[in-house]
PDB file of C-alpha atoms and ligand atoms in Angstrom:
ATOM      1  CA  MET A   1     209.415-139.229 -10.826  1.00 90.00           C
ATOM      2  CA  LEU A   2     207.343-140.115 -14.015  1.00 97.00           C
ATOM      3  CA  THR A   3     208.645-139.378 -17.470  1.00 97.00           C
ATOM      4  CA  GLU A   4     206.985-136.821 -19.727  1.00 97.00           C
ATOM      5  CA  ALA A   5     205.607-139.625 -21.765  1.00 98.00           C
ATOM      6  CA  GLN A   6     203.917-141.235 -18.747  1.00 98.00           C
ATOM      7  CA  VAL A   7     202.268-138.156 -17.698  1.00 98.00           C
ATOM      8  CA  LYS A   8     201.006-137.565 -21.276  1.00 98.00           C
ATOM      9  CA  GLN A   9     199.552-141.166 -21.383  1.00 98.00           C
ATOM     10  CA  PHE A  10     197.943-140.565 -18.017  1.00 98.00           C
ATOM     11  CA  ASP A  11     196.390-137.192 -19.275  1.00 98.00           C
ATOM     12  CA  GLU A  12     195.091-139.054 -22.328  1.00 98.00           C
ATOM     13  CA  GLN A  13     193.993-142.242 -20.897  1.00 98.00           C
ATOM     14  CA  GLY A  14     193.111-141.603 -17.210  1.00 98.00           C
ATOM     15  CA  PHE A  15     195.384-144.333 -15.828  1.00 98.00           C
ATOM     16  CA  ILE A  16     198.943-145.673 -16.102  1.00 98.00           C
ATOM     17  CA  LYS A  17     201.114-148.316 -14.444  1.00 98.00           C
ATOM     18  CA  GLY A  18     203.859-147.132 -12.075  1.00 98.00           C
ATOM     19  CA  GLY A  19     206.905-149.045 -10.841  1.00 98.00           C
ATOM     20  CA  ILE A  20     207.334-151.553  -8.060  1.00 98.00           C
ATOM     21  CA  VAL A  21     207.130-149.548  -4.860  1.00 98.00           C
ATOM     22  CA  LEU A  22     207.096-152.350  -2.194  1.00 98.00           C
ATOM     23  CA  SER A  23     209.795-154.877  -1.330  1.00 98.00           C
ATOM     24  CA  GLU A  24     208.766-158.459  -0.642  1.00 98.00           C
ATOM     25  CA  GLU A  25     209.127-157.728   3.006  1.00 98.00           C
ATOM     26  CA  GLU A  26     207.081-154.700   2.772  1.00 98.00           C
ATOM     27  CA  VAL A  27     204.121-156.659   1.096  1.00 98.00           C
ATOM     28  CA  GLU A  28     204.596-159.365   3.619  1.00 98.00           C
ATOM     29  CA  LYS A  29     204.162-156.867   6.578  1.00 98.00           C
ATOM     30  CA  LEU A  30     201.108-155.236   4.988  1.00 98.00           C
ATOM     31  CA  ARG A  31     199.421-158.543   4.513  1.00 98.00           C
ATOM     32  CA  GLU A  32     200.125-159.436   8.116  1.00 98.00           C
ATOM     33  CA  GLU A  33     198.582-156.332   9.286  1.00 98.00           C
ATOM     34  CA  LEU A  34     195.610-156.533   6.836  1.00 98.00           C
ATOM     35  CA  ASP A  35     194.860-159.935   8.379  1.00 98.00           C
ATOM     36  CA  GLN A  36     194.739-158.345  11.884  1.00 98.00           C
ATOM     37  CA  VAL A  37     192.457-155.521  10.823  1.00 98.00           C
ATOM     38  CA  MET A  38     190.242-157.711   8.879  1.00 96.00           C
ATOM     39  CA  ALA A  39     189.839-159.914  11.958  1.00 96.00           C
ATOM     40  CA  GLY A  40     189.120-156.893  14.141  1.00 96.00           C
ATOM     41  CA  GLU A  41     192.348-157.701  16.186  1.00 96.00           C
ATOM     42  CA  THR A  42     193.817-154.098  16.241  1.00 96.00           C
ATOM     43  CA  LEU A  43     193.228-151.597  19.086  1.00 97.00           C
ATOM     44  CA  ARG A  44     192.522-148.931  16.583  1.00 97.00           C
ATOM     45  CA  LYS A  45     189.765-149.584  14.161  1.00 97.00           C
ATOM     46  CA  PRO A  46     189.254-148.465  10.209  1.00 98.00           C
ATOM     47  CA  VAL A  47     186.212-146.481   9.405  1.00 97.00           C
ATOM     48  CA  LEU A  48     184.670-149.567   7.703  1.00 96.00           C
ATOM     49  CA  ASN A  49     185.288-153.317   7.516  1.00 96.00           C
ATOM     50  CA  ARG A  50     182.642-155.131   5.597  1.00 95.00           C
ATOM     51  CA  ASN A  51     181.638-157.452   2.793  1.00 94.00           C
ATOM     52  CA  MET A  52     180.599-155.080   0.032  1.00 91.00           C
ATOM     53  CA  ARG A  53     178.431-157.741  -1.577  1.00 89.00           C
ATOM     54  CA  GLU A  54     176.160-158.000   1.510  1.00 86.00           C
ATOM     55  CA  LYS A  55     174.332-154.764   1.253  1.00 66.00           C
ATOM     56  CA  PRO A  56     173.221-152.408  -1.541  1.00 59.00           C
ATOM     57  CA  SER A  57     176.516-150.793  -2.502  1.00 56.00           C
ATOM     58  CA  GLU A  58     177.220-147.102  -2.912  1.00 55.00           C
ATOM     59  CA  TYR A  59     177.288-147.720  -6.667  1.00 54.00           C
ATOM     60  CA  GLY A  60     173.523-148.656  -6.521  1.00 51.00           C
ATOM     61  CA  VAL A  61     173.623-152.241  -7.660  1.00 52.00           C
ATOM     62  CA  SER A  62     172.028-155.109  -5.948  1.00 50.00           C
ATOM     63  CA  MET A  63     174.307-157.628  -4.236  1.00 56.00           C
ATOM     64  CA  SER A  64     174.626-161.251  -3.703  1.00 58.00           C
ATOM     65  CA  SER A  65     175.946-162.219  -0.199  1.00 64.00           C
ATOM     66  CA  SER A  66     177.339-165.605  -1.541  1.00 87.00           C
ATOM     67  CA  GLU A  67     180.118-163.595  -2.961  1.00 92.00           C
ATOM     68  CA  LYS A  68     182.781-161.604  -1.105  1.00 95.00           C
ATOM     69  CA  VAL A  69     184.718-158.358  -1.517  1.00 96.00           C
ATOM     70  CA  VAL A  70     186.144-157.347   1.737  1.00 97.00           C
ATOM     71  CA  GLN A  71     186.210-153.540   1.712  1.00 97.00           C
ATOM     72  CA  ILE A  72     188.183-151.716   4.496  1.00 98.00           C
ATOM     73  CA  VAL A  73     188.050-147.920   4.466  1.00 98.00           C
ATOM     74  CA  ASN A  74     190.874-146.041   6.053  1.00 98.00           C
ATOM     75  CA  ILE A  75     193.009-148.899   7.195  1.00 98.00           C
ATOM     76  CA  TRP A  76     195.726-146.118   7.827  1.00 98.00           C
ATOM     77  CA  MET A  77     193.772-145.191  11.071  1.00 98.00           C
ATOM     78  CA  ALA A  78     194.207-148.732  12.341  1.00 98.00           C
ATOM     79  CA  SER A  79     197.767-149.646  11.010  1.00 98.00           C
ATOM     80  CA  ASP A  80     200.993-147.728  11.291  1.00 97.00           C
ATOM     81  CA  SER A  81     202.382-149.776   8.386  1.00 98.00           C
ATOM     82  CA  PHE A  82     199.488-148.604   6.148  1.00 98.00           C
ATOM     83  CA  PHE A  83     199.950-145.099   7.332  1.00 98.00           C
ATOM     84  CA  ARG A  84     203.533-145.335   6.364  1.00 98.00           C
ATOM     85  CA  HIS A  85     202.458-146.812   3.007  1.00 98.00           C
ATOM     86  CA  ALA A  86     200.313-143.803   2.314  1.00 98.00           C
ATOM     87  CA  GLN A  87     203.423-141.573   2.553  1.00 98.00           C
ATOM     88  CA  ASN A  88     205.395-143.784   0.308  1.00 98.00           C
ATOM     89  CA  PRO A  89     207.557-141.084  -1.347  1.00 97.00           C
ATOM     90  CA  VAL A  90     207.777-142.504  -4.813  1.00 98.00           C
ATOM     91  CA  ILE A  91     203.946-142.879  -4.964  1.00 98.00           C
ATOM     92  CA  CYS A  92     203.508-139.392  -3.514  1.00 98.00           C
ATOM     93  CA  GLU A  93     205.955-137.849  -5.967  1.00 98.00           C
ATOM     94  CA  ASP A  94     204.188-139.547  -8.809  1.00 98.00           C
ATOM     95  CA  VAL A  95     200.683-138.406  -7.688  1.00 98.00           C
ATOM     96  CA  ALA A  96     201.789-134.864  -7.058  1.00 98.00           C
ATOM     97  CA  GLN A  97     203.147-134.753 -10.416  1.00 98.00           C
ATOM     98  CA  LEU A  98     200.036-136.086 -12.197  1.00 98.00           C
ATOM     99  CA  CYS A  99     197.930-133.741 -10.010  1.00 96.00           C
ATOM    100  CA  ARG A 100     200.182-130.722 -10.656  1.00 96.00           C
ATOM    101  CA  THR A 101     200.222-129.897  -6.920  1.00 97.00           C
ATOM    102  CA  ASP A 102     202.815-129.521  -4.186  1.00 96.00           C
ATOM    103  CA  THR A 103     200.702-130.886  -1.313  1.00 98.00           C
ATOM    104  CA  LEU A 104     198.617-134.112  -0.914  1.00 98.00           C
ATOM    105  CA  ARG A 105     196.145-135.255   1.581  1.00 98.00           C
ATOM    106  CA  ILE A 106     194.609-138.625   2.034  1.00 98.00           C
ATOM    107  CA  ARG A 107     190.978-138.330   1.011  1.00 97.00           C
ATOM    108  CA  HIS A 108     190.551-141.931   2.266  1.00 97.00           C
ATOM    109  CA  ASP A 109     192.132-145.393   1.617  1.00 98.00           C
ATOM    110  CA  GLN A 110     190.527-148.683   0.717  1.00 98.00           C
ATOM    111  CA  ILE A 111     191.398-152.321   0.785  1.00 98.00           C
ATOM    112  CA  GLN A 112     189.371-154.463  -1.603  1.00 97.00           C
ATOM    113  CA  TYR A 113     190.087-158.162  -0.989  1.00 98.00           C
ATOM    114  CA  LYS A 114     188.639-160.673  -3.226  1.00 98.00           C
ATOM    115  CA  PRO A 115     189.040-164.128  -1.739  1.00 98.00           C
ATOM    116  CA  PRO A 116     189.685-167.086  -4.073  1.00 98.00           C
ATOM    117  CA  VAL A 117     186.686-168.709  -5.785  1.00 97.00           C
ATOM    118  CA  THR A 118     183.967-166.797  -4.078  1.00 96.00           C
ATOM    119  CA  GLY A 119     185.620-163.201  -4.775  1.00 96.00           C
ATOM    120  CA  GLY A 120     182.624-160.977  -6.234  1.00 94.00           C
ATOM    121  CA  PRO A 121     182.790-158.318  -8.810  1.00 94.00           C
ATOM    122  CA  THR A 122     183.149-154.629  -8.142  1.00 94.00           C
ATOM    123  CA  PRO A 123     180.491-152.811 -10.339  1.00 93.00           C
ATOM    124  CA  TRP A 124     181.644-150.435 -13.128  1.00 95.00           C
ATOM    125  CA  HIS A 125     181.805-146.903 -11.551  1.00 95.00           C
ATOM    126  CA  GLN A 126     183.581-143.576 -11.431  1.00 97.00           C
ATOM    127  CA  ASP A 127     185.242-142.668  -8.019  1.00 97.00           C
ATOM    128  CA  HIS A 128     184.165-138.973  -7.683  1.00 97.00           C
ATOM    129  CA  PRO A 129     180.445-139.399  -8.060  1.00 96.00           C
ATOM    130  CA  ALA A 130     180.667-142.103  -5.305  1.00 94.00           C
ATOM    131  CA  TRP A 131     182.347-139.543  -2.972  1.00 93.00           C
ATOM    132  CA  PRO A 132     179.754-136.809  -3.068  1.00 93.00           C
ATOM    133  CA  ILE A 133     181.525-134.424  -0.611  1.00 95.00           C
ATOM    134  CA  ILE A 134     184.332-132.941  -2.587  1.00 97.00           C
ATOM    135  CA  GLN A 135     185.163-130.713  -5.517  1.00 97.00           C
ATOM    136  CA  PRO A 136     186.800-130.338  -7.923  1.00 98.00           C
ATOM    137  CA  ALA A 137     187.310-133.754  -9.509  1.00 98.00           C
ATOM    138  CA  ASP A 138     191.077-133.741  -9.429  1.00 97.00           C
ATOM    139  CA  LEU A 139     191.750-136.635  -7.272  1.00 98.00           C
ATOM    140  CA  ILE A 140     194.210-139.514  -8.201  1.00 98.00           C
ATOM    141  CA  SER A 141     194.244-142.944  -6.594  1.00 98.00           C
ATOM    142  CA  ALA A 142     197.380-145.182  -6.270  1.00 98.00           C
ATOM    143  CA  TRP A 143     196.434-148.839  -6.378  1.00 98.00           C
ATOM    144  CA  VAL A 144     199.051-151.154  -5.072  1.00 98.00           C
ATOM    145  CA  ALA A 145     198.579-154.862  -5.479  1.00 98.00           C
ATOM    146  CA  LEU A 146     199.461-157.156  -2.463  1.00 98.00           C
ATOM    147  CA  ASP A 147     199.113-160.199  -4.818  1.00 98.00           C
ATOM    148  CA  ASP A 148     199.601-160.183  -8.550  1.00 98.00           C
ATOM    149  CA  ALA A 149     196.386-158.852  -9.913  1.00 98.00           C
ATOM    150  CA  THR A 150     195.515-160.760 -13.140  1.00 98.00           C
ATOM    151  CA  ILE A 151     192.477-161.265 -15.446  1.00 97.00           C
ATOM    152  CA  GLU A 152     191.959-164.569 -13.701  1.00 97.00           C
ATOM    153  CA  ASN A 153     191.694-163.189 -10.189  1.00 98.00           C
ATOM    154  CA  GLY A 154     189.826-160.095 -10.836  1.00 97.00           C
ATOM    155  CA  CYS A 155     192.122-157.369 -11.751  1.00 98.00           C
ATOM    156  CA  MET A 156     190.558-153.973 -12.516  1.00 97.00           C
ATOM    157  CA  TRP A 157     189.529-153.012 -16.121  1.00 97.00           C
ATOM    158  CA  MET A 158     189.600-149.415 -17.324  1.00 97.00           C
ATOM    159  CA  VAL A 159     187.944-147.454 -20.049  1.00 97.00           C
ATOM    160  CA  PRO A 160     190.687-145.284 -21.861  1.00 98.00           C
ATOM    161  CA  GLY A 161     189.875-141.491 -22.092  1.00 98.00           C
ATOM    162  CA  SER A 162     186.588-141.958 -20.066  1.00 98.00           C
ATOM    163  CA  HIS A 163     187.954-139.427 -17.592  1.00 98.00           C
ATOM    164  CA  LYS A 164     187.238-136.714 -19.905  1.00 97.00           C
ATOM    165  CA  TRP A 165     183.630-137.492 -20.331  1.00 97.00           C
ATOM    166  CA  GLY A 166     182.263-136.026 -17.141  1.00 96.00           C
ATOM    167  CA  ASN A 167     179.910-137.572 -14.693  1.00 96.00           C
ATOM    168  CA  GLN A 168     178.343-140.506 -16.191  1.00 96.00           C
ATOM    169  CA  GLN A 169     177.708-142.706 -13.204  1.00 95.00           C
ATOM    170  CA  LYS A 170     173.903-142.699 -13.324  1.00 94.00           C
ATOM    171  CA  TYR A 171     174.141-144.201 -16.996  1.00 94.00           C
ATOM    172  CA  LEU A 172     176.703-146.917 -16.132  1.00 93.00           C
ATOM    173  CA  THR A 173     175.386-150.501 -15.626  1.00 87.00           C
ATOM    174  CA  SER A 174     177.275-153.550 -14.645  1.00 77.00           C
ATOM    175  CA  ASP A 175     175.641-156.342 -16.546  1.00 72.00           C
ATOM    176  CA  ASP A 176     178.871-157.256 -18.085  1.00 76.00           C
ATOM    177  CA  GLN A 177     181.769-157.122 -15.752  1.00 79.00           C
ATOM    178  CA  PHE A 178     184.328-156.867 -18.636  1.00 83.00           C
ATOM    179  CA  MET A 179     182.583-154.170 -20.579  1.00 87.00           C
ATOM    180  CA  PRO A 180     180.513-151.318 -19.203  1.00 89.00           C
ATOM    181  CA  TYR A 181     177.276-150.432 -20.711  1.00 90.00           C
ATOM    182  CA  HIS A 182     176.001-146.851 -20.873  1.00 92.00           C
ATOM    183  CA  LYS A 183     172.353-146.396 -21.039  1.00 93.00           C
ATOM    184  CA  GLN A 184     172.357-143.147 -22.983  1.00 93.00           C
ATOM    185  CA  PRO A 185     175.404-143.233 -25.208  1.00 91.00           C
ATOM    186  CA  GLU A 186     174.103-140.226 -27.201  1.00 92.00           C
ATOM    187  CA  LEU A 187     174.985-138.062 -24.139  1.00 93.00           C
ATOM    188  CA  LEU A 188     178.653-138.841 -24.568  1.00 95.00           C
ATOM    189  CA  PRO A 189     181.081-136.907 -26.740  1.00 92.00           C
ATOM    190  CA  GLU A 190     181.013-137.774 -30.284  1.00 90.00           C
ATOM    191  CA  ARG A 191     184.279-139.817 -30.474  1.00 90.00           C
ATOM    192  CA  ALA A 192     183.835-141.657 -27.165  1.00 94.00           C
ATOM    193  CA  ASP A 193     184.847-145.244 -27.585  1.00 93.00           C
ATOM    194  CA  ILE A 194     183.613-147.453 -24.815  1.00 94.00           C
ATOM    195  CA  HIS A 195     186.140-150.298 -24.747  1.00 94.00           C
ATOM    196  CA  ALA A 196     187.642-151.495 -21.578  1.00 95.00           C
ATOM    197  CA  VAL A 197     191.027-152.884 -21.134  1.00 97.00           C
ATOM    198  CA  PRO A 198     192.468-155.105 -18.391  1.00 97.00           C
ATOM    199  CA  PHE A 199     194.864-153.248 -15.876  1.00 98.00           C
ATOM    200  CA  GLU A 200     196.997-156.114 -14.627  1.00 98.00           C
ATOM    201  CA  ILE A 201     199.373-155.001 -11.718  1.00 98.00           C
ATOM    202  CA  LYS A 202     202.184-157.064 -10.314  1.00 98.00           C
ATOM    203  CA  LYS A 203     202.492-157.667  -6.656  1.00 98.00           C
ATOM    204  CA  GLY A 204     204.049-154.471  -4.910  1.00 98.00           C
ATOM    205  CA  GLN A 205     203.500-152.459  -8.169  1.00 98.00           C
ATOM    206  CA  VAL A 206     201.350-149.310  -8.292  1.00 98.00           C
ATOM    207  CA  GLY A 207     198.828-148.235 -10.986  1.00 98.00           C
ATOM    208  CA  TYR A 208     197.344-144.706 -10.950  1.00 98.00           C
ATOM    209  CA  HIS A 209     193.895-143.717 -12.004  1.00 98.00           C
ATOM    210  CA  HIS A 210     191.950-140.483 -12.226  1.00 98.00           C
ATOM    211  CA  CYS A 211     188.724-140.137 -10.180  1.00 98.00           C
ATOM    212  CA  LEU A 212     186.410-139.884 -13.172  1.00 98.00           C
ATOM    213  CA  THR A 213     187.966-142.826 -15.156  1.00 98.00           C
ATOM    214  CA  TRP A 214     185.392-145.809 -15.650  1.00 97.00           C
ATOM    215  CA  HIS A 215     186.579-148.761 -13.930  1.00 97.00           C
ATOM    216  CA  GLY A 216     185.513-152.018 -12.222  1.00 95.00           C
ATOM    217  CA  SER A 217     186.823-155.629 -11.430  1.00 96.00           C
ATOM    218  CA  PRO A 218     185.113-158.967 -12.172  1.00 95.00           C
ATOM    219  CA  HIS A 219     184.783-162.023  -9.921  1.00 95.00           C
ATOM    220  CA  ASN A 220     187.857-163.872  -8.643  1.00 97.00           C
ATOM    221  CA  LYS A 221     187.055-167.440  -9.617  1.00 94.00           C
ATOM    222  CA  SER A 222     190.664-168.488  -9.208  1.00 97.00           C
ATOM    223  CA  GLU A 223     192.485-170.275  -6.406  1.00 98.00           C
ATOM    224  CA  HIS A 224     194.385-167.149  -5.735  1.00 98.00           C
ATOM    225  CA  LYS A 225     193.643-164.199  -3.280  1.00 98.00           C
ATOM    226  CA  ARG A 226     193.475-160.790  -4.850  1.00 98.00           C
ATOM    227  CA  ARG A 227     194.424-158.138  -2.114  1.00 98.00           C
ATOM    228  CA  ALA A 228     195.141-154.454  -2.853  1.00 98.00           C
ATOM    229  CA  ILE A 229     195.422-151.131  -1.185  1.00 98.00           C
ATOM    230  CA  ALA A 230     194.187-148.040  -2.968  1.00 98.00           C
ATOM    231  CA  VAL A 231     195.040-144.615  -1.482  1.00 98.00           C
ATOM    232  CA  HIS A 232     192.692-141.912  -2.869  1.00 98.00           C
ATOM    233  CA  TYR A 233     194.898-138.750  -2.785  1.00 98.00           C
ATOM    234  CA  MET A 234     193.496-135.293  -2.960  1.00 98.00           C
ATOM    235  CA  PRO A 235     195.389-132.251  -3.941  1.00 97.00           C
ATOM    236  CA  ALA A 236     195.581-129.193  -1.602  1.00 93.00           C
ATOM    237  CA  HIS A 237     192.951-127.270  -3.461  1.00 96.00           C
ATOM    238  CA  THR A 238     190.177-129.791  -2.765  1.00 98.00           C
ATOM    239  CA  ARG A 239     186.999-128.301  -0.975  1.00 98.00           C
ATOM    240  CA  TYR A 240     184.294-129.764   1.131  1.00 97.00           C
ATOM    241  CA  GLU A 241     181.190-129.531  -1.014  1.00 97.00           C
ATOM    242  CA  PRO A 242     178.570-131.816   0.469  1.00 95.00           C
ATOM    243  CA  GLU A 243     175.917-133.207  -1.982  1.00 93.00           C
ATOM    244  CA  LYS A 244     174.991-136.669  -0.569  1.00 91.00           C
ATOM    245  CA  ASN A 245     175.910-138.857   2.438  1.00 91.00           C
ATOM    246  CA  HIS A 246     179.301-140.651   2.613  1.00 92.00           C
ATOM    247  CA  VAL A 247     181.074-142.668   5.142  1.00 94.00           C
ATOM    248  CA  MET A 248     183.604-140.079   5.723  1.00 93.00           C
ATOM    249  CA  LEU A 249     181.117-137.283   6.376  1.00 95.00           C
ATOM    250  CA  PRO A 250     181.111-137.758  10.124  1.00 95.00           C
ATOM    251  CA  TYR A 251     184.918-137.003  10.093  1.00 96.00           C
ATOM    252  CA  VAL A 252     184.616-133.634   8.270  1.00 97.00           C
ATOM    253  CA  THR A 253     185.192-130.587  10.652  1.00 97.00           C
ATOM    254  CA  VAL A 254     185.322-127.719   8.062  1.00 98.00           C
ATOM    255  CA  SER A 255     182.317-125.773   6.591  1.00 97.00           C
ATOM    256  CA  PRO A 256     181.006-126.166   3.048  1.00 97.00           C
ATOM    257  CA  GLY A 257     183.141-124.459   0.598  1.00 98.00           C
ATOM    258  CA  GLU A 258     186.344-124.593   2.779  1.00 98.00           C
ATOM    259  CA  LEU A 259     189.331-126.640   1.965  1.00 98.00           C
ATOM    260  CA  LEU A 260     188.933-130.152   3.256  1.00 98.00           C
ATOM    261  CA  GLN A 261     191.403-130.622   6.053  1.00 97.00           C
ATOM    262  CA  GLY A 262     191.702-131.870   9.398  1.00 97.00           C
ATOM    263  CA  GLU A 263     193.243-134.815  11.529  1.00 97.00           C
ATOM    264  CA  HIS A 264     191.358-137.396   9.462  1.00 97.00           C
ATOM    265  CA  PHE A 265     192.510-135.942   6.059  1.00 98.00           C
ATOM    266  CA  PRO A 266     196.291-135.755   6.845  1.00 98.00           C
ATOM    267  CA  VAL A 267     198.963-134.118   4.698  1.00 98.00           C
ATOM    268  CA  VAL A 268     201.097-136.989   3.587  1.00 98.00           C
ATOM    269  CA  TYR A 269     203.246-135.050   1.168  1.00 98.00           C
ATOM    270  CA  ARG A 270     204.702-131.518   0.777  1.00 97.00           C
ATOM    271  CA  ARG A 271     207.087-130.751  -2.069  1.00 92.00           C
ATOM    272  CA  ARG A 272     210.361-129.082  -0.635  1.00 82.00           C
TER     273      ARG A 272
HETATM  274  O1  AKG B   1     190.037-153.029  -6.098  1.00 72.11           O
HETATM  275  C1  AKG B   1     189.202-153.038  -6.997  1.00 72.11           C
HETATM  276  O2  AKG B   1     188.984-153.966  -7.609  1.00 72.11           O
HETATM  277  C2  AKG B   1     188.462-151.714  -7.308  1.00 72.11           C
HETATM  278  C3  AKG B   1     189.225-150.558  -6.561  1.00 72.11           C
HETATM  279  C4  AKG B   1     188.412-149.323  -7.046  1.00 72.11           C
HETATM  280  O3  AKG B   1     187.368-149.127  -7.341  1.00 72.11           O
HETATM  281  C5  AKG B   1     189.339-148.062  -6.737  1.00 72.11           C
HETATM  282  O4  AKG B   1     190.571-148.071  -6.168  1.00 72.11           O
HETATM  283  O5  AKG B   1     189.001-146.866  -6.996  1.00 72.11           O
END
């Protein structure tokens, strides 16, 4: 359960740090299963297992293949440990509190692994515009570090308050991995202050961010791995509203305008 001050901070800033939610053993187990899924050794497969730097990304930025960011989408479908992780009661209670809902589904989950030295950047973006099949933009992500995520190994950076500035994705550029650039700042609210801050997260700790918060993460030039699992949770009132293609589109079984539900968007939390 988050304190009132934490909820207020999240509402104002669009992100907050939570507590340590995984023991050493739990981190170790998830790392082992991550290795197996990455190597394609599991019977069940995730939706995606790729190097994000090899193809044009969904954020519309050209890529360099000498760098690597392993992205795995829906590792919960390949690994029971990751599915249990998505149901972590502390995380789910916190997210439900921040979303003001009593029911949570998994929209999808995502590993981002930046290997030592060659780990590439993740461009500045907002999540909701990158997932153009859902409304409203009330989703919250729980990002759990499987290694200490530090400035040196490519932790995320966040722009405080940016979740209140609407969909600005097409104006965001990623020339500077530590500070986003907005091509038409006159379109932003008068007092909008584009100033990114590092969001360092300890191994086993969770950080929460709103689906409109501007964020990105730079290279990992350090000698240390940077592994993390983000579960993108949607509150029960989230509807299927397709605008563009998305990797989860083939898994949708409802009609436009209906609540997004079905076996690939499982309920992981109901308040009793
Ligand atoms: O892991 C990262 O560096 C980026 C993850 C991200 O963009 C997200 O969880 O929304």
